[in-house]
CSV table of C-alpha atoms in Angstrom, one decimal:
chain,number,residue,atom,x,y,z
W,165,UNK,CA,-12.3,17.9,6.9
W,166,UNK,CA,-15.8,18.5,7.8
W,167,UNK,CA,-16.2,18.6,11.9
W,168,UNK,CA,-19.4,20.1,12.3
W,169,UNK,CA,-21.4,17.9,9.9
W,170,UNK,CA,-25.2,17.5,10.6
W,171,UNK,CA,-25.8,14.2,9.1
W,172,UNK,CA,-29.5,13.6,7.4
W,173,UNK,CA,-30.0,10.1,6.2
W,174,UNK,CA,-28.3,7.1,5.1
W,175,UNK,CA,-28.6,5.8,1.5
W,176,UNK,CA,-26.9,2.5,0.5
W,177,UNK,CA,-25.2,2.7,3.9
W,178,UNK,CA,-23.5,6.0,2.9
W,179,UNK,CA,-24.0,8.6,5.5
W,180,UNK,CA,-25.4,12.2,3.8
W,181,UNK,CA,-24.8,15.0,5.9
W,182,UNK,CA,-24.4,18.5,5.0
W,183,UNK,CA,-22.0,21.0,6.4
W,184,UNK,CA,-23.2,24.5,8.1
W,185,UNK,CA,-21.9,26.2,4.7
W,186,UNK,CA,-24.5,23.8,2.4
W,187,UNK,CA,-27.3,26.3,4.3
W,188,UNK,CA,-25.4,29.3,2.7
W,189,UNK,CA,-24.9,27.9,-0.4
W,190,UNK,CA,-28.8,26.7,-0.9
W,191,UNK,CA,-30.0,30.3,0.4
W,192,UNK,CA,-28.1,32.2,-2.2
W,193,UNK,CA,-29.4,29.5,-5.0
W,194,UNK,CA,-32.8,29.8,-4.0
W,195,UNK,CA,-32.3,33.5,-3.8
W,196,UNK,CA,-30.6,33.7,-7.5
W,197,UNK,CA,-33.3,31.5,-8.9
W,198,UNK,CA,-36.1,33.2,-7.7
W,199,UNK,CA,-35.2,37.1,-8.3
W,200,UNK,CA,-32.9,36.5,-11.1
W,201,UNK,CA,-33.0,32.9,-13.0
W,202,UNK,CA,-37.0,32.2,-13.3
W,203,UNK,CA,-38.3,35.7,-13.3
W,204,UNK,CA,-35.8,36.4,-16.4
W,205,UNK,CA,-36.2,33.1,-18.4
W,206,UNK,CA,-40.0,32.6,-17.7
W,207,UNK,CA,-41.7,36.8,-17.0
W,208,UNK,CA,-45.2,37.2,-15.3
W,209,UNK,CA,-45.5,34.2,-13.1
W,210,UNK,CA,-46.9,35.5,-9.7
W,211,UNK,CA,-43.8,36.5,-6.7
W,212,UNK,CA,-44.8,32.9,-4.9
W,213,UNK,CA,-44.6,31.4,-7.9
W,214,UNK,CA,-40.9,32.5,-8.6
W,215,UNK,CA,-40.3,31.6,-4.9
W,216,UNK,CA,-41.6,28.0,-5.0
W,217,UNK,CA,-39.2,27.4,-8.0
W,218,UNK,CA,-36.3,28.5,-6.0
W,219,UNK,CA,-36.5,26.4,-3.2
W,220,UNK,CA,-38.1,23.6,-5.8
W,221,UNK,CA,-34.4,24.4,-7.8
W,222,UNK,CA,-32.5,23.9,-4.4
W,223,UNK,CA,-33.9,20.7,-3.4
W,224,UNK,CA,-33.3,19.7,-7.4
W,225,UNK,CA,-29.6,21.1,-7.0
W,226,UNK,CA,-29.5,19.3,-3.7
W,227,UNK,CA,-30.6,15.5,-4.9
W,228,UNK,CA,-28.6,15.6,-8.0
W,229,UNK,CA,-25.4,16.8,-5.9
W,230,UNK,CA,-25.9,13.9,-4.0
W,231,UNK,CA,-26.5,11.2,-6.9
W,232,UNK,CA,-23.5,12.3,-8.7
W,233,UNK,CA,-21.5,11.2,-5.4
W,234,UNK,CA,-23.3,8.4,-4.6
W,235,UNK,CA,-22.2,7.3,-7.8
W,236,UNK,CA,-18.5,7.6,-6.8
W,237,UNK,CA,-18.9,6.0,-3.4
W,238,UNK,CA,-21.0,3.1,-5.4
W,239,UNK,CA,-18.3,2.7,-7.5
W,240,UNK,CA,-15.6,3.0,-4.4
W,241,UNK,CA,-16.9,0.2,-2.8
W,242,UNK,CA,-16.8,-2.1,-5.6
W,243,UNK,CA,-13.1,-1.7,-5.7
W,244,UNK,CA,-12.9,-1.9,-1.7
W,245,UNK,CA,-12.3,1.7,-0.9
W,246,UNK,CA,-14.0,2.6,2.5
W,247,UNK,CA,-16.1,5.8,2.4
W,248,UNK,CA,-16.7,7.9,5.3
W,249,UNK,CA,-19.6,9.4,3.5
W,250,UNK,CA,-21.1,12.3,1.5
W,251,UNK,CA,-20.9,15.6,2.5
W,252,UNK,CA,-22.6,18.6,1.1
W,253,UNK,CA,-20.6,22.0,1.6
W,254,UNK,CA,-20.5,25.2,0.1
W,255,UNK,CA,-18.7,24.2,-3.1
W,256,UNK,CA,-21.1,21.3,-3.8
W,257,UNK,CA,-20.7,17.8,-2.6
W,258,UNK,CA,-18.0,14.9,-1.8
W,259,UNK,CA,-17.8,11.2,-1.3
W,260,UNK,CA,-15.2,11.0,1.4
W,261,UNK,CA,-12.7,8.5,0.1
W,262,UNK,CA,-10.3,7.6,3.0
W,263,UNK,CA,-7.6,6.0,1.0
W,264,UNK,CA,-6.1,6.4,-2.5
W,265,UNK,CA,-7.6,3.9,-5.3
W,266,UNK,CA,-5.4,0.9,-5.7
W,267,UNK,CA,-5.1,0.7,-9.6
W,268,UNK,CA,-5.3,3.3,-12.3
W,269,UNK,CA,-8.5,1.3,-13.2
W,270,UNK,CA,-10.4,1.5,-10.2
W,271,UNK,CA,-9.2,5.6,-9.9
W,272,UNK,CA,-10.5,6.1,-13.6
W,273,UNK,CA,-13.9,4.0,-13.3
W,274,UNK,CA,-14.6,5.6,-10.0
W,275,UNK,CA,-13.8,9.6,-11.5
W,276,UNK,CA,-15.7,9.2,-14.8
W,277,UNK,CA,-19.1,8.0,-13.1
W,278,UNK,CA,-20.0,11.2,-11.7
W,279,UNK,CA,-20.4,13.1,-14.5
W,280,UNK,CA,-21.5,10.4,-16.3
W,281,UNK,CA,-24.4,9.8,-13.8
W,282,UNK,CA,-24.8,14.1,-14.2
W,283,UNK,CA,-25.1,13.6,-18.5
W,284,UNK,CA,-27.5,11.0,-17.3
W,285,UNK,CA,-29.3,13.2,-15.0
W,286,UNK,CA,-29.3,16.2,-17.7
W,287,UNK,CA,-30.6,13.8,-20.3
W,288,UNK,CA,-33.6,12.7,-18.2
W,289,UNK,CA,-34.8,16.1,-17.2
W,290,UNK,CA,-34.1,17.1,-21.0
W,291,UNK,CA,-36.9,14.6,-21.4
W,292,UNK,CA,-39.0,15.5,-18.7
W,293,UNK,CA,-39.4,18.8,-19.6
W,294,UNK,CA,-39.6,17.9,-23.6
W,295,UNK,CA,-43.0,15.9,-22.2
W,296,UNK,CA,-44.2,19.2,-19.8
W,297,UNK,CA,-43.4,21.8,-22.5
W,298,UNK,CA,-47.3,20.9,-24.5
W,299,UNK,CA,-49.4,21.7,-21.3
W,300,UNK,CA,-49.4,25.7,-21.0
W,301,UNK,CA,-50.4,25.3,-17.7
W,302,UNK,CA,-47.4,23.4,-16.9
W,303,UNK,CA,-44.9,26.4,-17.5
W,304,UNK,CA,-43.3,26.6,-13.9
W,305,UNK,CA,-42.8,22.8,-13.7
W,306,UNK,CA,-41.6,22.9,-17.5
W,307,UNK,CA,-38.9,25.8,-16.8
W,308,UNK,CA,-37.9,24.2,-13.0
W,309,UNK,CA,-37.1,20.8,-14.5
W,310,UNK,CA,-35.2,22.7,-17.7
W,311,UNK,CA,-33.4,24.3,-15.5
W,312,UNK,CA,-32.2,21.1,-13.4
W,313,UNK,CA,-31.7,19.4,-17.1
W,314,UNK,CA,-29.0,22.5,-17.7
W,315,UNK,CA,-27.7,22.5,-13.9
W,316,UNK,CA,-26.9,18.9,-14.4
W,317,UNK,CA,-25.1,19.4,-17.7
W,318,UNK,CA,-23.1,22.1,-16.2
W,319,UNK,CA,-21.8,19.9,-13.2
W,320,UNK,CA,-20.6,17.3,-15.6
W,321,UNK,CA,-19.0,19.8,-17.9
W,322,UNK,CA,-17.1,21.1,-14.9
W,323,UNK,CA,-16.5,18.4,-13.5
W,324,UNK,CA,-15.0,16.9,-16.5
W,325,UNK,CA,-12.2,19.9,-16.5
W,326,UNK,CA,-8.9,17.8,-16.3
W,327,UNK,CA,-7.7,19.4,-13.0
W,328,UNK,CA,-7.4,17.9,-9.8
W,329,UNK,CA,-9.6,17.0,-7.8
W,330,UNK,CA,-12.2,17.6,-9.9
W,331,UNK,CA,-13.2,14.2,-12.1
W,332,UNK,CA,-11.2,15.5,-15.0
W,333,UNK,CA,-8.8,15.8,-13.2
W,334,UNK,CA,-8.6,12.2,-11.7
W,335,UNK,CA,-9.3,10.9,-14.9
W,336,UNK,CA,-6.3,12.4,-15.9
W,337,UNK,CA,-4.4,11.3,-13.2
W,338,UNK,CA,-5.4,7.8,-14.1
W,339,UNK,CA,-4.8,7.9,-17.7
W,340,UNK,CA,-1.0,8.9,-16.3
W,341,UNK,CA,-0.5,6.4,-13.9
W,342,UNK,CA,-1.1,3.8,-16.2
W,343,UNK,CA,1.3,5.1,-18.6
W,344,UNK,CA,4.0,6.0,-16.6
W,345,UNK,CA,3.2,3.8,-13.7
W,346,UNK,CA,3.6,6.4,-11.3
W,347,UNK,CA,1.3,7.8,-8.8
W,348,UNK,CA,3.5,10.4,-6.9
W,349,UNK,CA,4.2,11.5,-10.4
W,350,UNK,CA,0.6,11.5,-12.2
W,351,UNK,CA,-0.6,13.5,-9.1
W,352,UNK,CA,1.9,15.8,-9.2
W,353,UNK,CA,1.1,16.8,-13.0
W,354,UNK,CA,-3.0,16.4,-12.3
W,355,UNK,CA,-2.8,18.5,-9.0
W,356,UNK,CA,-0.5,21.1,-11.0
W,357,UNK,CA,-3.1,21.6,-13.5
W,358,UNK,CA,-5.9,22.0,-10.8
W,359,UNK,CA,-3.6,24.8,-9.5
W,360,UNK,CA,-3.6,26.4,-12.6
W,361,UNK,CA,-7.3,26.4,-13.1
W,362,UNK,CA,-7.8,27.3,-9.8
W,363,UNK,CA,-5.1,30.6,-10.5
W,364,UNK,CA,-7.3,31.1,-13.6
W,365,UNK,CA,-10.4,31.5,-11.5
W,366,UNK,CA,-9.1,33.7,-9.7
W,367,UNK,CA,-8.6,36.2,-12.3
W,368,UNK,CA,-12.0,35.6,-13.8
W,369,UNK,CA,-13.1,36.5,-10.8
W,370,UNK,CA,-11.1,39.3,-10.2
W,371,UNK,CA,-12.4,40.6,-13.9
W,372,UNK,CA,-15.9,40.3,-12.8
W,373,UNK,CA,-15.7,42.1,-9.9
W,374,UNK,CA,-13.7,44.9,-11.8
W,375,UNK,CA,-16.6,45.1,-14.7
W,376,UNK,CA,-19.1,45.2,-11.9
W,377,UNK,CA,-20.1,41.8,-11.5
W,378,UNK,CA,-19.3,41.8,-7.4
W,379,UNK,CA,-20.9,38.7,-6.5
W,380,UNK,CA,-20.3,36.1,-9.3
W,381,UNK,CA,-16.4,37.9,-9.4
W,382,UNK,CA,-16.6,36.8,-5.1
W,383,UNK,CA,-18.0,33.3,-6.0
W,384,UNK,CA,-15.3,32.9,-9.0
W,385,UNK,CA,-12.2,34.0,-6.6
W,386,UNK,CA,-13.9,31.4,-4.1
W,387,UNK,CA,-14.0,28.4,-6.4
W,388,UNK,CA,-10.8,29.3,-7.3
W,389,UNK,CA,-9.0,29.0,-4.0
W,390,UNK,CA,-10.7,26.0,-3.3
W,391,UNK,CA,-9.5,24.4,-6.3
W,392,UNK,CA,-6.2,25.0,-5.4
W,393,UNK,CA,-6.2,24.4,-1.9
W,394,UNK,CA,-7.7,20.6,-2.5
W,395,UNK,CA,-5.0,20.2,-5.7
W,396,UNK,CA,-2.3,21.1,-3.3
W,397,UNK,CA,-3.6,19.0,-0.3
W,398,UNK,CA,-4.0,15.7,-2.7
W,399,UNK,CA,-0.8,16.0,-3.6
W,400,UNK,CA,0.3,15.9,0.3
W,401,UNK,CA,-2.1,12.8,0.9
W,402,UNK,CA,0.0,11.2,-2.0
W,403,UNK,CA,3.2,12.0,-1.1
W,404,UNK,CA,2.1,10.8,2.7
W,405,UNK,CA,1.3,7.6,1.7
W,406,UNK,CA,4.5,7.3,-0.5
W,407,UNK,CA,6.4,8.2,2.9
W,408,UNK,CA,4.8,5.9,5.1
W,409,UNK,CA,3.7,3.2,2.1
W,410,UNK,CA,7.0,0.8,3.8
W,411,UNK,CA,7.6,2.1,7.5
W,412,UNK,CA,6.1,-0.8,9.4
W,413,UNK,CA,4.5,0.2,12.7
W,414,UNK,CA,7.0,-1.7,15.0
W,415,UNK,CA,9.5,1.0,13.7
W,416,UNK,CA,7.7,3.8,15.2
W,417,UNK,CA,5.7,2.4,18.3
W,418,UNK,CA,6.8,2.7,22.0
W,419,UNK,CA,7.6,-0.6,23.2
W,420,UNK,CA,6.8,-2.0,26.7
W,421,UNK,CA,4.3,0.8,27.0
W,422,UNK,CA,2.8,1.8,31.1
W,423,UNK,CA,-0.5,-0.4,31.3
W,424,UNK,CA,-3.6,-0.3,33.5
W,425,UNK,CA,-5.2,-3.3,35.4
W,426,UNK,CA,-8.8,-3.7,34.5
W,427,UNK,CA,-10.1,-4.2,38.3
W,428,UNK,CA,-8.9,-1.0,39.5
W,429,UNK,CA,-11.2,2.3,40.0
W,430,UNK,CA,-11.5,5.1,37.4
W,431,UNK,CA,-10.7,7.3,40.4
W,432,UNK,CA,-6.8,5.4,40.6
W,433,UNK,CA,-6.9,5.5,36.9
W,434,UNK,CA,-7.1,9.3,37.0
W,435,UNK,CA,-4.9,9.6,40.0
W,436,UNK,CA,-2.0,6.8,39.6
W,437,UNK,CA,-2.0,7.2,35.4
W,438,UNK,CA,-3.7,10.4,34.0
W,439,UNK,CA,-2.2,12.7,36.3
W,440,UNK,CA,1.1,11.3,36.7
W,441,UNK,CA,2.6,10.3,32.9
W,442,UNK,CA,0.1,12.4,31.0
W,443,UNK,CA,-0.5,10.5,27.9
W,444,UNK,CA,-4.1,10.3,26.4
W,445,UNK,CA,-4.3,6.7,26.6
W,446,UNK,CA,-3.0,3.2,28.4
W,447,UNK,CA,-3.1,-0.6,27.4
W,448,UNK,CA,-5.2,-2.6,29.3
W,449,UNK,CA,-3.6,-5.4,30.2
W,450,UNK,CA,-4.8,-8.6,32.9
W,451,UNK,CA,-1.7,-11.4,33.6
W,452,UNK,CA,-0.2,-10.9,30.2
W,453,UNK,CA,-3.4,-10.6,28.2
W,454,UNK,CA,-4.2,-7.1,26.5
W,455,UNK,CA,-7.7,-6.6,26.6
W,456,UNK,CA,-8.1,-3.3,25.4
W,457,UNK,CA,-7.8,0.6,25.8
W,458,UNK,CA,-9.1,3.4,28.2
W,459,UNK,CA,-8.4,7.1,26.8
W,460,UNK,CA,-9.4,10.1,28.3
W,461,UNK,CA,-12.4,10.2,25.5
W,462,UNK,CA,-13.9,7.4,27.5
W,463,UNK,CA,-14.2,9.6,30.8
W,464,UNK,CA,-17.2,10.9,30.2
W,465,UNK,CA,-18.8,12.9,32.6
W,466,UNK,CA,-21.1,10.2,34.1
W,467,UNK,CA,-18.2,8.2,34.6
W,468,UNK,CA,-16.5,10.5,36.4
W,469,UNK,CA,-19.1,11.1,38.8
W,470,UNK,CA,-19.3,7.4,39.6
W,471,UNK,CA,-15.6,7.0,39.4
W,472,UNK,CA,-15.2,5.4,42.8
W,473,UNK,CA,-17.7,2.6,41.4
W,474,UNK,CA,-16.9,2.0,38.1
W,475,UNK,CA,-13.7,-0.4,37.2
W,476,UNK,CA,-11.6,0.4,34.3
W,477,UNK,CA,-12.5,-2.9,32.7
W,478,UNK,CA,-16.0,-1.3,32.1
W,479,UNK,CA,-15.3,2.1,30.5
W,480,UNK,CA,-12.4,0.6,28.8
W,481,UNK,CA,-12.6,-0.1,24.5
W,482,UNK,CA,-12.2,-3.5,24.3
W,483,UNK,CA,-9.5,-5.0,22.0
W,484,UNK,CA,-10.2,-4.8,18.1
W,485,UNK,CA,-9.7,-3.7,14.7
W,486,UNK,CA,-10.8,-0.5,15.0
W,487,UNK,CA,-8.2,0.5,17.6
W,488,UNK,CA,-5.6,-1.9,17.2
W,489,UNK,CA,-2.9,-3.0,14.4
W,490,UNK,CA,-0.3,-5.5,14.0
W,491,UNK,CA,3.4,-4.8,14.1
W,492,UNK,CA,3.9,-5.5,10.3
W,493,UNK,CA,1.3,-3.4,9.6
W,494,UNK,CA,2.8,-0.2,7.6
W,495,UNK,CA,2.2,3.1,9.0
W,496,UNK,CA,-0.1,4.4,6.4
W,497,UNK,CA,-2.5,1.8,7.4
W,498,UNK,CA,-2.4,2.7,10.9
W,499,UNK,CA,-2.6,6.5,9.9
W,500,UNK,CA,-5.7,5.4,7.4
W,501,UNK,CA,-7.2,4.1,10.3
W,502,UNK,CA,-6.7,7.2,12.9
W,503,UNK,CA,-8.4,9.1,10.3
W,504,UNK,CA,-11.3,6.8,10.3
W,505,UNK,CA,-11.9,6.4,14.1
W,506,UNK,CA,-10.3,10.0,15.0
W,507,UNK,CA,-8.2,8.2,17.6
W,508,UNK,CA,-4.7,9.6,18.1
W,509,UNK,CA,-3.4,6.0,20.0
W,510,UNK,CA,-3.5,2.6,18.4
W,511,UNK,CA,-2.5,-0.6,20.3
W,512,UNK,CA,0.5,-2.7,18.5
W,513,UNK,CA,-0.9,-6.0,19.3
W,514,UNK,CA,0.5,-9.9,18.5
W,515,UNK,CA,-3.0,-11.2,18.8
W,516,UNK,CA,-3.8,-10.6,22.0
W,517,UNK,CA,-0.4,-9.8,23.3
W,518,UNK,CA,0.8,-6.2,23.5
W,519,UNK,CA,3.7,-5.5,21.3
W,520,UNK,CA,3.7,-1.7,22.5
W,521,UNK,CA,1.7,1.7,21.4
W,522,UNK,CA,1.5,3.9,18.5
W,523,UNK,CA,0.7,7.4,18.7
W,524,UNK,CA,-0.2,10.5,16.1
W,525,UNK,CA,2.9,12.1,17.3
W,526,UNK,CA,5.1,8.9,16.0
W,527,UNK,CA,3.7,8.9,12.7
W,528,UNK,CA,3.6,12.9,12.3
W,529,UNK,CA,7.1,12.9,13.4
W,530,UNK,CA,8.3,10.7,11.1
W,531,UNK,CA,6.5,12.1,8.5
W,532,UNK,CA,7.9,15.6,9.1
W,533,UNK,CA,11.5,14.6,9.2
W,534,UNK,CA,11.2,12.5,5.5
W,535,UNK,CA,9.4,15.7,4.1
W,536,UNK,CA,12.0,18.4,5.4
W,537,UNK,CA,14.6,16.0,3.5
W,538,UNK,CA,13.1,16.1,0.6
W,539,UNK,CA,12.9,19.3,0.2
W,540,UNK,CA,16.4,19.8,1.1
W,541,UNK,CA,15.4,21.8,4.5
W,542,UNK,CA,16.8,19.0,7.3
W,543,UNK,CA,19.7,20.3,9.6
W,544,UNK,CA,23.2,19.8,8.2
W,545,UNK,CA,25.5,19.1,10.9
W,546,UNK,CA,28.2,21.7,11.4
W,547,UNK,CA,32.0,21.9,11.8
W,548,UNK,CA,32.0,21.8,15.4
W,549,UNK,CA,29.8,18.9,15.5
């Protein structure tokens, strides 16, 4: 989702990065607090002054972003649900949950957190500036830290809307999966109701605009598309993992695959493998024994200028979890784990025996075929046939 990341620090072992849209989004906050927010709710502070509290409102925008999420990855791993990390982007922030929650339990505890962690956030601010409010000379710091207490209170509110994706909405989503028991069908009625409140967005933002309001009607029509772009893609992911849920891998891989010999030169490799059968990757296999992969991602341009010297067996990736799976395995799994290593081959290994190779195109093929029958679009064979 988020290629050009620029990652900042790691807290808890989650990864906090921001994307290049987080810049836009923290230069028109500090812009809006400082000529419009501050200088309205608090007049005759000094130009600086009003400036100071923007950026000060930015940072406070920016931390609490971040501990709402970190309260959904927090949660997330207690119920064993890997995180990528958390991402700040124009829209605010995610936790980048690679996999669907297991149970309507662990969907529900992990939603509600965040914008209980935001009430909590609101509350202690509210407190914060209930102690600054006596010292008169404390006015700035009293009306940035009110202004962080509301912030807060709005996320949660918002967040607590019951349309998907937002937290409402998964809430939602889990209260109706453990009624009905169905996922496919809880998402489906959560994501619809995200694409309603996204439509309705839209349209607020559309009346804005009309009544003059240019740039909160632009930021409203924004939202709104965003809303319903991520309801519409959750509801793919789900329907994905439905599809692939019991295709295990051996069903899809290509068996007795071409393999490479470890001892032989990254110059044959290129000229006996790369430029003869095309694929983006081959087994590496020594008397029997898989050992690993070599893909073109591991010619790197040092290794090509050595390529005469260097032996496959030493810019290959040696055999493991992280680019292997079993034959059992089901395909969601293996797509789960593309995802997460942004490899587009896996090995199909028995141990350490190769059982054959699984590519993107497999799975994507697959999927395509099951999704075109569903909706009633697949080829019907004709007369003549």
């Amino acid at each position: 989702m988020f290629k050009s990341r620029i990652p900042l620090f790691s807290v808890f072992g989650f990864q906090i990065s921001i994307d290049p849209t987080w810049i836009v989004l923290a230069a028109l906050v500090t812009w809006s607090l400082a000529s419009g927010y501050f200088p309205q709710v608090e007049p005759g502070l000094a130009k600086s002054t009003y400036w100071w509290m923007g950026v000060a409102g930015a940072l406070g925008l920016f931390f609490s972003i971040v501990v709402h999420e970190l309260s959904h990855s927090l949660v997330a791993r207690r119920y064993d649900l890997p995180i990528k990390g958390i991402t700040l982007f124009l829209f605010g922030g995610i936790a980048e949950m690679q996999e669907e929650p297991r149970s309507a339990k662990a969907e529900f505890l992990t939603a509600i957190v965040g914008p209980l962690t935001s009430f909590a956030l609101a509350a202690i601010f509210f407190v914060l500036s209930r102690g600054l409010e006596a010292g008169e000379s404390a006015t700035p710091l009293h009306v940035l830290v009110e202004y962080l207490a509301f912030i807060n209170m709005v996320v949660a509110v918002f967040n607590l809307l019951p349309a998907f994706p937002l937290d409402g909405g998964r809430v939602l989503r889990a209260a109706l999966w453990a009624w009905k028991g169905d996922l496919t069908w809880a998402t489906r009625v959560a994501t619809n109701s995200g694409s309603l409140l996204g439509l309705a967005l839209i349209i607020l933002g559309v009346v804005n605009f009309v009544q003059g309001y240019v740039v909160g009607g632009v930021w409203w029509v924004l939202i709104g598309f965003f809303v319903r772009m991520a309801a519409q893609g959750s509801y793919q992911q789900v329907i994905t993992r439905e599809f692939l849920s019991d295709v295990p891998v051996a069903r899809l891989m290509t068996r007795e695959p071409i393999t490479v010999d470890p001892d032989i030169t990254v110059t044959e490799l290129i000229d006996r493998y790369f430029y003869r059968y095309y694929f983006q990757g081959y087994p590496v296999v020594r008397e029997g024994r898989l050992l690993g992969i070599v893909t073109l991602r591991d010619l790197t341009e040092e290794v090509r200028q050595k390529a005469d010297f260097f032996a496959v067996s030493r810019v290959m990736r040696p055999l493991s979890e992280e680019n292997a799976v079993a034959p059992e395995s089901s395909a969601i799994e293996a797509l789960n784990l593309m995802n997460r290593t942004g490899a587009s081959r896996l090995l199909v290994a028995d141990g350490d025996s190769l059982s054959g190779i699984l590519s993107m195109k497999d799975v994507m093929r697959l999927l395509q075929i099951r999704l075109q029958l569903q909706a009633g679009q697949a080829a019907r064979p004709s007369a003549m046939d």
